[in-house]
mmCIF file of C-alpha atoms in Angstrom:
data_model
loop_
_atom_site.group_PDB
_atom_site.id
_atom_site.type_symbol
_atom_site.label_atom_id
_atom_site.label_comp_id
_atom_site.label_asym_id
_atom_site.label_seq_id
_atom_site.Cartn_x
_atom_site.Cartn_y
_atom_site.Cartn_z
ATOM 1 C CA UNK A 292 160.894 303.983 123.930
ATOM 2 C CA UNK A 293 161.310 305.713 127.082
ATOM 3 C CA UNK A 294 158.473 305.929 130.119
ATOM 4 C CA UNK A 295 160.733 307.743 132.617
ATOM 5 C CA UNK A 296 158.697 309.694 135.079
ATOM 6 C CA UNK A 297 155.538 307.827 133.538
ATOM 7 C CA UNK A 298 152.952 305.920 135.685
ATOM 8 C CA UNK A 299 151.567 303.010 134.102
ATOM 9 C CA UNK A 300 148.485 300.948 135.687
ATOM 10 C CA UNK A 301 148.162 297.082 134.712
ATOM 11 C CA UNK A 302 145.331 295.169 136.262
ATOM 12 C CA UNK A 303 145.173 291.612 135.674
ATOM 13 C CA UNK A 304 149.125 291.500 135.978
ATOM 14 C CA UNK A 305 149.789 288.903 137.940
ATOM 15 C CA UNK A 306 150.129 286.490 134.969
ATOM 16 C CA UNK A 307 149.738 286.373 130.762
ATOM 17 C CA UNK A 308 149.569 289.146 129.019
ATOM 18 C CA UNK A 309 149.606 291.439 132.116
ATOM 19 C CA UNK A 310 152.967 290.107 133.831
ATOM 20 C CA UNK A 311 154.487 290.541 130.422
ATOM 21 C CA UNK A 312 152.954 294.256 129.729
ATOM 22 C CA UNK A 313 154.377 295.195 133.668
ATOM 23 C CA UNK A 314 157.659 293.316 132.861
ATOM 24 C CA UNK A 315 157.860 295.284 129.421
ATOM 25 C CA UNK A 316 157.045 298.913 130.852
ATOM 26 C CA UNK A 317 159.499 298.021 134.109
ATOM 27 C CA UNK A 318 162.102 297.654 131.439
ATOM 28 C CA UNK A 319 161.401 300.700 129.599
ATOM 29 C CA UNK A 320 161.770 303.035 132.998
ATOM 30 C CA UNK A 321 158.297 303.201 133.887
ATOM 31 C CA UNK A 322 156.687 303.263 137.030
ATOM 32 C CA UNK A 323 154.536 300.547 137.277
ATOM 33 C CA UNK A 324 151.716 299.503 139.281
ATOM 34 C CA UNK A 325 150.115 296.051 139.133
ATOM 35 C CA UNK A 326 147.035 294.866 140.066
ATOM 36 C CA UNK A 327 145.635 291.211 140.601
ATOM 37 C CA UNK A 328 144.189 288.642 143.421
ATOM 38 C CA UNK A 329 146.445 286.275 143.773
ATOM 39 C CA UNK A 330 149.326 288.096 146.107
ATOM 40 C CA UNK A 331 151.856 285.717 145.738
ATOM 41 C CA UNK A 332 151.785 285.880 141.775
ATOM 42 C CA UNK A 333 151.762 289.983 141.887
ATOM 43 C CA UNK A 334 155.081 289.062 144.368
ATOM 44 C CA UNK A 335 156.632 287.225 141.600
ATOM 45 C CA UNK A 336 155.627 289.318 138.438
ATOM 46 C CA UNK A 337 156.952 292.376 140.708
ATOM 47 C CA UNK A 338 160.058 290.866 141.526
ATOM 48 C CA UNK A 339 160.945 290.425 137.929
ATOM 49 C CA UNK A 340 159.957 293.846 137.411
ATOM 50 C CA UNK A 341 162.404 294.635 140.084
ATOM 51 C CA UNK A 342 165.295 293.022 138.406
ATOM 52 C CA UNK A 343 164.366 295.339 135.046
ATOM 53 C CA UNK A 344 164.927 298.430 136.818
ATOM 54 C CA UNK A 345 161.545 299.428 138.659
ATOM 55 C CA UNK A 346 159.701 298.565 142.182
ATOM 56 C CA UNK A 347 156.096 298.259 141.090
ATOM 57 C CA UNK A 348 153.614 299.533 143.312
ATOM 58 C CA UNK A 349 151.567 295.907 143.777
ATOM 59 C CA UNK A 350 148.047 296.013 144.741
ATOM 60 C CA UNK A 351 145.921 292.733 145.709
ATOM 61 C CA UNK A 352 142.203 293.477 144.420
ATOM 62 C CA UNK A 353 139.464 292.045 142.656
ATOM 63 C CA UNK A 354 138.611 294.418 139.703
ATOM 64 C CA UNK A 355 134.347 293.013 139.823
ATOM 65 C CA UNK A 356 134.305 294.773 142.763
ATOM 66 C CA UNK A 357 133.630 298.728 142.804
ATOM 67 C CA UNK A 358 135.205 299.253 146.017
ATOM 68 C CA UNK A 359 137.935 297.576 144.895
ATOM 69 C CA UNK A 360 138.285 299.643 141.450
ATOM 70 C CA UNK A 361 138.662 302.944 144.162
ATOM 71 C CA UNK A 362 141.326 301.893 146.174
ATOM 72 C CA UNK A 363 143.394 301.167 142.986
ATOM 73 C CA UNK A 364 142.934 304.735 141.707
ATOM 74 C CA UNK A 365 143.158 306.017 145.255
ATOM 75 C CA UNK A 366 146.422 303.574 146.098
ATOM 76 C CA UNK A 367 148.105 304.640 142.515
ATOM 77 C CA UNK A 368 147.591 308.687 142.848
ATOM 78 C CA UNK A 369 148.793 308.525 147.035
ATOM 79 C CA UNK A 370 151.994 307.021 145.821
ATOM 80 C CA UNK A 371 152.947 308.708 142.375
ATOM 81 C CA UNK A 372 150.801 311.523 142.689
ATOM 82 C CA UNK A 373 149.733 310.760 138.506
ATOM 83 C CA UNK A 374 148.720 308.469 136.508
ATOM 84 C CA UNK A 375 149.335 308.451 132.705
ATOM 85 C CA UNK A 376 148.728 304.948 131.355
ATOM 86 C CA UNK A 377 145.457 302.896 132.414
ATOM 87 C CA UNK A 378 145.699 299.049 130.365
ATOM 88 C CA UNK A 379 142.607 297.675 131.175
ATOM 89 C CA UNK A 380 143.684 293.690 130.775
ATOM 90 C CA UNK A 381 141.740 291.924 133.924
ATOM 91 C CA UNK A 382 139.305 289.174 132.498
ATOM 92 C CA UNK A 383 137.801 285.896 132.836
ATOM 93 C CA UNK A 384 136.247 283.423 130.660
ATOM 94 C CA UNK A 385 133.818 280.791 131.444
ATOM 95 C CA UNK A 386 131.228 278.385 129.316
ATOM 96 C CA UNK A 387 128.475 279.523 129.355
ATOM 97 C CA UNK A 388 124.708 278.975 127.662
ATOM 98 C CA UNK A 389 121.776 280.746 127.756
ATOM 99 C CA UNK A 390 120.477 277.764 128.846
ATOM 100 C CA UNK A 391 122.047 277.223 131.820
ATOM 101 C CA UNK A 392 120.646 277.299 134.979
ATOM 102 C CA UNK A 393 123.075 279.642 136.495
ATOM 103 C CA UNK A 394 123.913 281.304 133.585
ATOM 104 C CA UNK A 395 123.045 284.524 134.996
ATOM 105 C CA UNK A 396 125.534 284.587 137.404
ATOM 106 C CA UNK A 397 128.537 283.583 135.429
ATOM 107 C CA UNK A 398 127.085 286.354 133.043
ATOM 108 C CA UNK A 399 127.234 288.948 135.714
ATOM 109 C CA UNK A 400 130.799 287.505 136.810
ATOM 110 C CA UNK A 401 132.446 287.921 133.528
ATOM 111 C CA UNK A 402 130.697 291.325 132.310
ATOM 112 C CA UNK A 403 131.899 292.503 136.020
ATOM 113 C CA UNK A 404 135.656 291.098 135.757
ATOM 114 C CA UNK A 405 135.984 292.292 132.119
ATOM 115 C CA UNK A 406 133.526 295.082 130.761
ATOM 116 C CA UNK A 407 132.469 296.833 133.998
ATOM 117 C CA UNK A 408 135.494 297.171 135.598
ATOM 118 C CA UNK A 409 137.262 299.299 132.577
ATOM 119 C CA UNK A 410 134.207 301.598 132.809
ATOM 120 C CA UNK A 411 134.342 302.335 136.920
ATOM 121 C CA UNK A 412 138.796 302.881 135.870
ATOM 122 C CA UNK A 413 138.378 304.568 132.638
ATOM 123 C CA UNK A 414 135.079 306.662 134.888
ATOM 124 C CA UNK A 415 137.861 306.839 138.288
ATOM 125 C CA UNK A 416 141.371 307.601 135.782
ATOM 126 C CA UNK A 417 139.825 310.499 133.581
ATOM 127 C CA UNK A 418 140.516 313.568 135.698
ATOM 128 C CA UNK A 419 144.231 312.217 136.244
ATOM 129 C CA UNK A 420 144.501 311.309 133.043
ATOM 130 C CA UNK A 421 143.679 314.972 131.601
ATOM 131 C CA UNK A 422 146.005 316.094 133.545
ATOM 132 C CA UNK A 423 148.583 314.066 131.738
ATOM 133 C CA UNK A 424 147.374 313.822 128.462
ATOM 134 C CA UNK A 425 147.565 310.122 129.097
ATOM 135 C CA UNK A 426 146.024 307.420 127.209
ATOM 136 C CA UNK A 427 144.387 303.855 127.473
ATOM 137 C CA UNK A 428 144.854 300.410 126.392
ATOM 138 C CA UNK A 429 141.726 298.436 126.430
ATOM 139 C CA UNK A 430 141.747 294.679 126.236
ATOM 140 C CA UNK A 431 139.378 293.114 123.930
ATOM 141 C CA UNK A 432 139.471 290.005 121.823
ATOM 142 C CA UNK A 433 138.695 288.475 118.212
ATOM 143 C CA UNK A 434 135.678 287.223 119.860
ATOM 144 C CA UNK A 435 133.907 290.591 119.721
ATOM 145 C CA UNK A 436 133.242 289.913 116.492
ATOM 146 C CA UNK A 437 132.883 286.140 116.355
ATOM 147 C CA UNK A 438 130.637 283.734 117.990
ATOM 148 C CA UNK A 439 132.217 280.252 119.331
ATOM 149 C CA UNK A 440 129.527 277.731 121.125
ATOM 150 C CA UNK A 441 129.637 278.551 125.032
ATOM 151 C CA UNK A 442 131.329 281.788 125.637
ATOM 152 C CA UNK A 443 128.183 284.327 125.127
ATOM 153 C CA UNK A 444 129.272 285.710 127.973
ATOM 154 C CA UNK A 445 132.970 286.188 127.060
ATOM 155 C CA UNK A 446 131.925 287.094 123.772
ATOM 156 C CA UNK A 447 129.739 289.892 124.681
ATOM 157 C CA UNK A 448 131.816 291.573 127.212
ATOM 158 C CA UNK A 449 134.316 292.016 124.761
ATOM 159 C CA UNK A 450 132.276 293.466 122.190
ATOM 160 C CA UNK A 451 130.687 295.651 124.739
ATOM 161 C CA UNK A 452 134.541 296.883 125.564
ATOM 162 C CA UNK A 453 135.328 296.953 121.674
ATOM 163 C CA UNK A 454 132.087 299.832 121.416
ATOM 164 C CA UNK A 455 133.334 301.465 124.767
ATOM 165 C CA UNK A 456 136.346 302.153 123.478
ATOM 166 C CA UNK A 457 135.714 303.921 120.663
ATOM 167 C CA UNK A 458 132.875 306.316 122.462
ATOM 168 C CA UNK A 459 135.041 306.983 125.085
ATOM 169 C CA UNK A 460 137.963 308.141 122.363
ATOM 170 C CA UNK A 461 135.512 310.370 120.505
ATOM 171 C CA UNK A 462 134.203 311.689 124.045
ATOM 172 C CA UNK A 463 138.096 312.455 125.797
ATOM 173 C CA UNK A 464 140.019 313.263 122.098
ATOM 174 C CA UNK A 465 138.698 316.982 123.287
ATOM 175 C CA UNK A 466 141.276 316.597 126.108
ATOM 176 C CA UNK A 467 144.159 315.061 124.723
ATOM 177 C CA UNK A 468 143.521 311.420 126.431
ATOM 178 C CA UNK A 469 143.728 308.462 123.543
ATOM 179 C CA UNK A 470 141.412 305.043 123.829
ATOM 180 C CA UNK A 471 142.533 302.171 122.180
ATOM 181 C CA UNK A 472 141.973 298.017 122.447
ATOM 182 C CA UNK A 473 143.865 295.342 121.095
ATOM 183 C CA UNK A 474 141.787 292.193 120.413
ATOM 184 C CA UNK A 475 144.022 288.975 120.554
ATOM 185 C CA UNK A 476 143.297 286.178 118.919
ATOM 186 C CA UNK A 477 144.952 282.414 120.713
ATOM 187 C CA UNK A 478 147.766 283.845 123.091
ATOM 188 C CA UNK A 479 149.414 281.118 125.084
ATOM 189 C CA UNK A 480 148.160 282.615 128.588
ATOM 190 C CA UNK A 481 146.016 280.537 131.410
ATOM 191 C CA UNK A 482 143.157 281.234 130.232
ATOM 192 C CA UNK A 483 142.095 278.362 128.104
ATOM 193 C CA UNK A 484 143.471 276.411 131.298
ATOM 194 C CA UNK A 485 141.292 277.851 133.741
ATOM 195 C CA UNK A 486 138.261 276.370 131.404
ATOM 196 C CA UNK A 487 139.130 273.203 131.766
ATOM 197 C CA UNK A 488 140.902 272.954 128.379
ATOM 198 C CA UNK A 489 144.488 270.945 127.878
ATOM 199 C CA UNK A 490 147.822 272.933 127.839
ATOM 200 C CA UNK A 491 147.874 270.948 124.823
ATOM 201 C CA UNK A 492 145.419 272.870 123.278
ATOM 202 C CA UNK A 493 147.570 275.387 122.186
ATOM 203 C CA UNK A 494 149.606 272.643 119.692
ATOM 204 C CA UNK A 495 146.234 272.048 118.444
ATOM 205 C CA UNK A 496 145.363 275.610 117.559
ATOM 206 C CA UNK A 497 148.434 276.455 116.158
ATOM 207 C CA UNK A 498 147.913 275.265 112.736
ATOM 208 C CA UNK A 499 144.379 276.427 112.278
ATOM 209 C CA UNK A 500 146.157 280.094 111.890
ATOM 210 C CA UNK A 501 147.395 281.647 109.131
ATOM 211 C CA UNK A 502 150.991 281.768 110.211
ATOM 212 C CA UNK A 503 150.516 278.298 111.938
ATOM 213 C CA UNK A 504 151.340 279.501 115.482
ATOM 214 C CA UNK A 505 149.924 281.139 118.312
ATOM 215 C CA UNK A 506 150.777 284.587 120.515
ATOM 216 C CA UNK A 507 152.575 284.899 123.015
ATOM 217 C CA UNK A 508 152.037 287.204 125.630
ATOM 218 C CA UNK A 509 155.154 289.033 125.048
ATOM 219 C CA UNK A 510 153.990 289.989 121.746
ATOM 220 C CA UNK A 511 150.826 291.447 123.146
ATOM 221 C CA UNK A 512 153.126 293.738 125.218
ATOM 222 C CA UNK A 513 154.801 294.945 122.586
ATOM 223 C CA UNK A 514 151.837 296.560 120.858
ATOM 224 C CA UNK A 515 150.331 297.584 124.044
ATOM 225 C CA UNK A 516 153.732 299.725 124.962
ATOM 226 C CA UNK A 517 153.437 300.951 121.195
ATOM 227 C CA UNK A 518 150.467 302.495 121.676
ATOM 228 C CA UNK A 519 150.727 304.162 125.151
ATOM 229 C CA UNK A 520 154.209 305.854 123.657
ATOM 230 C CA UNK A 521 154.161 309.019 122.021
ATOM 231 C CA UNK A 522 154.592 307.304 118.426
ATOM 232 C CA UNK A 523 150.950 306.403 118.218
ATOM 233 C CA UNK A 524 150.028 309.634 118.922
ATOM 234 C CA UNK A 525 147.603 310.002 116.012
ATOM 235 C CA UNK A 526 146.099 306.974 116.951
ATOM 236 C CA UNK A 527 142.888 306.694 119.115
ATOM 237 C CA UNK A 528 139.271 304.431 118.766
ATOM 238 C CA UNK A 529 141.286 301.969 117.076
ATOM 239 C CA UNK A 530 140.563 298.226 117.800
ATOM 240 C CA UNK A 531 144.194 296.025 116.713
ATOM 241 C CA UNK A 532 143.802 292.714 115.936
ATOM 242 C CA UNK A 533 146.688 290.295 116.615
ATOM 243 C CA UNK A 534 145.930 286.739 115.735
ATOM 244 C CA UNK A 535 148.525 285.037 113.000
ATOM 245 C CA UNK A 536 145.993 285.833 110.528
ATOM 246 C CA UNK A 537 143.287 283.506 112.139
ATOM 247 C CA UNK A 538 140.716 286.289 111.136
ATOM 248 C CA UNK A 539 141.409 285.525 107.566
ATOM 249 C CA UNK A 540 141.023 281.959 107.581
ATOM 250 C CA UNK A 541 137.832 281.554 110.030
ATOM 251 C CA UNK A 542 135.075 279.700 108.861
#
């Protein structure tokens, strides 16, 4: 699949399944931009990048931050003058219980980093994105639609991004924009890390799937390139699961 002459927006790329979705774009001629906070990762992910046959446009922001989200439309349409692909991967996870004393705050956090942040884009991309007829990659998880002790917060935002995605399909198919989400199930990314959980954790997961492994982040960026390409054309409002067939053996 070809992307020359495309623009394609990743935030959260400076690692996972965002590094992997630039790399994978970068390699298919697309002009990339990527978007993280930690400058010397987005250095790294863009030098790869580099390497595949594109010079990403990087930009160092923090997407729970409004006047962050419109520099990175701002930044994106000064230097390709278009925009045609917005993946919406930034997130966080944290434990969290209602019962927490600061539970409220590590609520806001995550609904910021991962749910509010793809509204102000998707709210900031649409008028470039019409122009286009581009589309947009949400991403979500299996935990919309299951509960696991101490990620309420996690949970919810995703579910909240799961129902965002299909309103906003029904309310741009009138212009030719698609909205999509993929909901992962384990991917081997740092995101279990950053909880405090063991790399080894992903050894232990493994076999609790139907296919006995876990994702990797490439294999995210495969269906995420997929479905910004012309084949998927008749495809919008659509939430993809990709999780070894975990969702048929969860208990």
């Amino acid at each position: 699949m070809s992307f020359k002459n495309k623009v394609v927006l990743v935030t959260g790329g400076s690692s996972g399944i965002g590094a992997a979705t630039a790399e994978l774009f970068s390699k298919n001629g697309a002009d990339v931009v990527i978007v993280g906070r930690n400058e010397s990762k987005l250095r790294i992910v863009a030098d790869r990048c580099s390497t595949l046959g594109c010079t990403p446009l990087t930009i160092t922001a923090d997407v729970s931050k409004e006047q962050d989200l419109t520099i990175i439309i701002e930044k994106t349409i000064e230097k390709y003058q278009q925009l045609d692909v917005l993946v919406n991967n930034a997130g966080i996870a944290c434990i969290t219980d209602l019962v927490d004393g600061d539970f409220l705050s590590k609520f806001d956090e995550v609904m910021s980093t991962n749910f509010r942040s793809a509204v102000v884009l998707t709210k900031l991309a649409i008028p470039h994105l019409i122009k286009t007829k581009g589309n947009i990659i949400n991403m979500s998880s299996v935990m919309s639609t299951r509960f696991k002790k101490s990620q309420l917060a996690y949970g919810t935002s995703k579910a909240a991004l799961d129902y965002f995605t299909k309103a906003s399909a029904t309310e741009l198919a009138q212009f030719g924009v698609r909205v999509n989400c993929i909901n992962p199930g384990y991917t081997r990314t740092d995101i279990m890390t950053t909880i405090g959980m063991p790399i080894s954790t992903w050894d232990v997961l493994a076999p609790t799937t139907a296919l006995g492994k876990v994702s990797e982040p490439e294999e995210i960026a495969d269906m995420i390139l997929y479905l910004a390409s012309n084949k998927a054309r008749s495809i919008t409002g659509t939430s993809i699961i990709i999780d070894n067939g975990s969702s048929i053996v969860f208990r």
